[in-house]
GROMACS .gro file of C-alpha atoms in nm:
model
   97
    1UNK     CA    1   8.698   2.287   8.296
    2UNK     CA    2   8.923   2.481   8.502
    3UNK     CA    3   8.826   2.817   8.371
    4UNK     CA    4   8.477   2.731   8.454
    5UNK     CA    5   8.536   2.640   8.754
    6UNK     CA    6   8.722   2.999   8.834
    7UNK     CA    7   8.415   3.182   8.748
    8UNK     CA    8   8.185   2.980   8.924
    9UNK     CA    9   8.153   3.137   9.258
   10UNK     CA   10   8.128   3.509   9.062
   11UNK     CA   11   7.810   3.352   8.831
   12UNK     CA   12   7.639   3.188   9.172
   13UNK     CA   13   7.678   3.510   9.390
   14UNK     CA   14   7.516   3.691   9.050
   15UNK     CA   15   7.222   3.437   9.064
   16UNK     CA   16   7.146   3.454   9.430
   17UNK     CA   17   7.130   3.821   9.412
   18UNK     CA   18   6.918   3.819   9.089
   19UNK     CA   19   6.639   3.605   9.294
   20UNK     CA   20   6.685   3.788   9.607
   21UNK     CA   21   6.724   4.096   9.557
   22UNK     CA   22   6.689   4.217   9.172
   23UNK     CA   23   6.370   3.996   9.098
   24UNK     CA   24   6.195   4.105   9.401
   25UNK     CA   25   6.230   4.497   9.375
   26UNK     CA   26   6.154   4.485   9.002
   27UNK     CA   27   5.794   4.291   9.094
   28UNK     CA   28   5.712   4.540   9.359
   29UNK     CA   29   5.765   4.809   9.111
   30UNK     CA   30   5.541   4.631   8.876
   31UNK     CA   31   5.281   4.603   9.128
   32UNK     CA   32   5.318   4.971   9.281
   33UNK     CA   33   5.248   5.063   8.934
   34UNK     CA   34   4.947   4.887   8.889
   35UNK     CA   35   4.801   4.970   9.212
   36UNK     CA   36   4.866   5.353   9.114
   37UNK     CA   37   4.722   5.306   8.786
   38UNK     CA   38   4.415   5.124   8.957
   39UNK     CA   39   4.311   5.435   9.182
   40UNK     CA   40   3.974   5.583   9.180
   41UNK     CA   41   3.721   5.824   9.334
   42UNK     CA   42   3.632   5.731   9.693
   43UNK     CA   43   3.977   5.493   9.782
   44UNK     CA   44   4.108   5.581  10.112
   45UNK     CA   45   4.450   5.590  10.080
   46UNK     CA   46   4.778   5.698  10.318
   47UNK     CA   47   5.035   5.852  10.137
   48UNK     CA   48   5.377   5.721  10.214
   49UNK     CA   49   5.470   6.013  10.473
   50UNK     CA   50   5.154   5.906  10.715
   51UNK     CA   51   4.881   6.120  10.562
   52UNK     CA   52   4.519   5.961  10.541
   53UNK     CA   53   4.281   6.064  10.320
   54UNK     CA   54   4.050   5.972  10.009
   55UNK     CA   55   4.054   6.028   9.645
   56UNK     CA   56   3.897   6.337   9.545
   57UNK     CA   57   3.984   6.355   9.178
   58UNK     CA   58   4.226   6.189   8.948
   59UNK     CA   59   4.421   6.412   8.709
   60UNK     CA   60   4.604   6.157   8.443
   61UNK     CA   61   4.759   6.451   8.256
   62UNK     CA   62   5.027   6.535   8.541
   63UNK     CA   63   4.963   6.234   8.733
   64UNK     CA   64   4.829   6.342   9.025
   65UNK     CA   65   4.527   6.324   9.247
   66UNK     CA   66   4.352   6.521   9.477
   67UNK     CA   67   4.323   6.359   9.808
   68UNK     CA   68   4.056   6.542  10.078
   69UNK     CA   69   4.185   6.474  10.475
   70UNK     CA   70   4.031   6.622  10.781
   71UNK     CA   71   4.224   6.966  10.699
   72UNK     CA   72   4.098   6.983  10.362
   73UNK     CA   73   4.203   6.891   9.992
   74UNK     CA   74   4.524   6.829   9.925
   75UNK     CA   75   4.713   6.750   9.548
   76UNK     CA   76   4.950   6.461   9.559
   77UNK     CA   77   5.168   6.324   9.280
   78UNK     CA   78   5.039   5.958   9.271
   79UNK     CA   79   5.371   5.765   9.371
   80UNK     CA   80   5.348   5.958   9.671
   81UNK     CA   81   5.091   5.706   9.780
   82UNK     CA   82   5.207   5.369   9.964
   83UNK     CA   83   5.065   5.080   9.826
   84UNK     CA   84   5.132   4.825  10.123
   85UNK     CA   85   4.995   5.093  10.389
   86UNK     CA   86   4.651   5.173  10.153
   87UNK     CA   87   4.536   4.803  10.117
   88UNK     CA   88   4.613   4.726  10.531
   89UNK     CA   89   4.350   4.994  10.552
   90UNK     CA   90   4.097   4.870  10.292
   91UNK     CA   91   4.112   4.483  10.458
   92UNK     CA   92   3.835   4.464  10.727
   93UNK     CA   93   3.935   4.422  11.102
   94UNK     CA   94   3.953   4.041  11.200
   95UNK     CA   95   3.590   4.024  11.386
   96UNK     CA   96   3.685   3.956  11.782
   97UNK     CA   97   3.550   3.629  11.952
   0.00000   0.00000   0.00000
C-alpha cells in the first residue's frame, strides 16, 4: 500500500492532464479534420492568417483548394483554413430588436 501511495500524486497529475489538455487537442484535431474534409464549392471560408474568400475548386490529389477573394483566385493547402473563424461567418447575425 505504501508503494501505491508514492505514485499516486504522479498517476493523478497524468489524469488531469489527459482530460484537460491531451483529450481536448486530440478532439479538435478530429473535428478540424472533418470540417476540412467537408469543404465544397461556394463555402466562404477565412483562412487562418485573416484572408476571406470562397471555394473555387477542390483539388483532393494535393489537398488543396482554390479560394477566389476580392484580388482574385488564390490556391491554399486546406489546413490553412480555420475552422472556428469559417463557421462564425456561416451562422446568421442575431436579428436586432
Amino acid at each position: 500500500m505504501g508503494d501505491i501511495g508514492q505514485f499516486l500524486p504522479m498517476i493523478l497529475i497524468f489524469v488531469v492532464a489527459y482530460f484537460f489538455m491531451i483529450r481536448p487537442q486530440m478532439k479538435r484535431q478530429k473535428d478540424e479534420k472533418k470540417f476540412s474534409a467537408e469543404l465544397k464549392r461556394g463555402d466562404r471560408i477565412i483562412t487562418k492568417s485573416g484572408l476571406h474568400g470562397k471555394v473555387m475548386d477542390i483539388n483532393d490529389k494535393d489537398n488543396s483548394c482554390v479560394i477566389e477573394t476580392m484580388a482574385g483566385k488564390l490556391k491554399f493547402d486546406r489546413s490553412a483554413i480555420s475552422m472556428e473563424m469559417s463557421k462564425k461567418l456561416a451562422t446568421p447575425a442575431p436579428a436586432k430588436k
